[in-house]
């Protein structure tokens, strides 16, 4: 039997630094703009929302950011996470390719999200913050921050997109078990929420709205800060422990990836696996093809416009340049809730513009087919977000079979699907179908992008 | 911050042998009897249900049973499992005790069950078996066997207690994702099921009934064998990888347990953590207090009779001497489905009679309170079965505080609660209460025990 192989690192090999790709870029990304003046903002503008340490990381161009020892202490619960060689999957695909996957579902919350949640909770605790607010879609981020809050003794309030809140009571229960409060969004607790509900009392919510609510609460309360689970530079940087460990584990295997695949919603797990390798390439190392996989029903990288836009629906955030479908765009209700965001991390968007990464979009039925094949060969049921990466890796492996090439493929299995089994139930029952966004809605959302005059 | 500590073993330290406690007993356990003749059965009597290799393990008195390399290959996916020092929990309890827990929730199916499922699937595959049948209550065992079947290419059919089948669609979906078939029991697919349904069309099912159905199908089909997730000697033996690893990990910590705690339904996770330590004691090693924790609503060890009884409701199994509530006993619908079995593993019962272990019974509300405290300190949400062990460990730690003693407590955290969040939802909503069994029903079930004349 050709069995899977696990590559394990000793816990002394948990990275001591996060890798900041800003240090190695051939060209810096565009500045972040004030929503009123359209002028670049400074650290002080972000102070109501984030503690100083995180703001400094957000704008840092230092290559290495030291991971505080208390954060590494908490990482030790599940890190270093395993890297697997998917030999059972390779055999099923009859591919000459070697497929490796980094498995982040071993964390307490079941995904990569605690890598940044723990860091953010630590810095907020250090800054004397008592309470964190955040948004969550599918619930992976909310439960990660709930876990991190319980470790550092911070109150956590999660605005959960209402449709997910109703569909995923188990995710909500997980957050509450960790001691967090979970509120369906739009809610009556904020002006942003109230104004949405006034227009439509049964509004299903969106990540953009939930962000507005969480930001509003943080901005108005002295002891409260806001925490974001993706998109921002410091969040992506925290996730680079994934890629750094994977690099060391592939080194154990005597291997190096030709192709790296990650799924992209806001971009953080993708950045986590890919940035350390892209950075090595930028510093003169080996070239690697990097493929971002997104859902075709919310295709910011493949169909969005690279433009300045708001991160939220109520336009409380600064303007960032990113691949966006427009902040009013509402994707259809496909199952990968973590990939239902109108924008893409500015840093990921910038790399796309620089030609350092590729992007591809998949429909959900083929993704679930890949997810089931993966479960039956590798024994792990992937989250609906992660099956996009699984399919991306399978597609590359099948191309290798056609071309008779034995390439090395690395992908990030960002989380397990234990809280998403309803999606598998619907898939098996034949109730799932491919969903398309409304072309008119996309056109309107793009037409509504803020008009920003860029400096030359 | 006093943080938890993780003790990790290199994968070369996955045990090479299962430990068989039968080799070290001061007195052998009573024989297994034929249900018709009441005479001791031989290996041939079990041949319709199990492959020879497993039957030989069932009756073996060899201390060490070599783990086949292909089984260790599959174990490598998640073994060695981590041992944690629960320092965050110790601090919250203000106890001078040291609390360690072995975490088996890292397996693909989320519990200790794959330790034996993989072994059983391997030996059946070797014997040319095509299909396995089994029963499941909460679904941990069914999903473990579904996983193991997918690895070795065996068809798996799971009879799932109907009330759980309806309450836990996610567990069912997990089995189906691994490729198994899951049928609510009682079903119309067997004579046992039909006769129960004829009496009561909406019968909620029980483990005893589901066992009858699975055994019946296996006995009637040449290419089909039966697989049991607990109770039998070989199953308990397979679980001893848990205790052997824990012993090595405690050795790394320079420690040895004064007290070992495990929850008991059929007895397999308890045996897994405890038997290697009890064996060491029996061979002249250090004495250890071993506490089995069971639900007070299904208290076989604390309220059952030590007598010969059937393992199933339709009386298709041999007679085994065990602590039993009677094979017709139906426990109330508390949430730890894995602990809702009328009997106890004969080997665990025997150790209880020999005075080598203690038993205690807890009601469910206090267990959930302990589970939530554990989640908020240690970051892992335990399964409803495992919270019994958590509470057992907490109680011992609080006794240490009262007595001012710094004892070393080891418990088995047998699985995570990701598929059991409904129980937590009901707990937080205040809809959970302590349930008691019906004293009259217990008296009747005990009165109905088969009358067996034992050899002197």
Coordinates of N, CA and C in Angstrom, one line a residue, chain B residues 7 45 70 134 142 191 208 240 260 323 329 373 380 398 406 426 430:
Chain B
X7 N 3.5 17.4 25.1 CA 4.6 16.4 25.0 C 4.4 15.6 23.8
X45 N -16.4 -21.1 17.2 CA -17.8 -20.5 17.3 C -17.8 -19.0 16.9
X70 N 1.4 -2.2 8.2 CA 0.4 -1.4 7.5 C -0.5 -0.7 8.4
X134 N -21.5 -3.1 11.3 CA -21.3 -2.7 12.7 C -22.5 -1.9 13.1
X142 N -18.9 4.3 14.3 CA -19.3 4.2 12.9 C -18.4 5.0 12.0
X191 N -34.1 -9.7 10.4 CA -35.2 -10.2 11.2 C -35.2 -9.6 12.5
X208 N -28.0 -2.3 21.8 CA -28.2 -3.7 21.8 C -28.9 -4.2 20.5
X240 N -4.5 0.1 23.6 CA -3.4 0.3 24.6 C -2.3 1.1 24.0
X260 N -5.3 7.7 37.5 CA -5.7 7.6 36.1 C -7.2 7.6 36.0
X323 N -20.4 -6.6 34.3 CA -21.3 -5.7 35.0 C -22.4 -5.3 34.0
X329 N -32.4 -3.4 29.2 CA -32.4 -2.1 29.8 C -32.2 -1.0 28.8
X373 N -15.8 24.4 31.2 CA -14.6 25.0 31.9 C -13.3 24.5 31.2
X380 N -10.0 23.1 24.0 CA -10.6 22.0 23.2 C -12.0 21.7 23.8
X398 N -9.6 18.8 42.7 CA -10.1 19.6 43.8 C -9.9 18.9 45.1
X406 N -0.1 17.4 46.2 CA 0.2 17.6 44.7 C 0.3 16.3 44.0
X426 N -28.0 23.0 23.9 CA -29.1 22.7 24.8 C -28.7 23.1 26.3
X430 N -30.3 26.1 28.6 CA -31.0 25.7 29.9 C -32.0 24.6 29.6

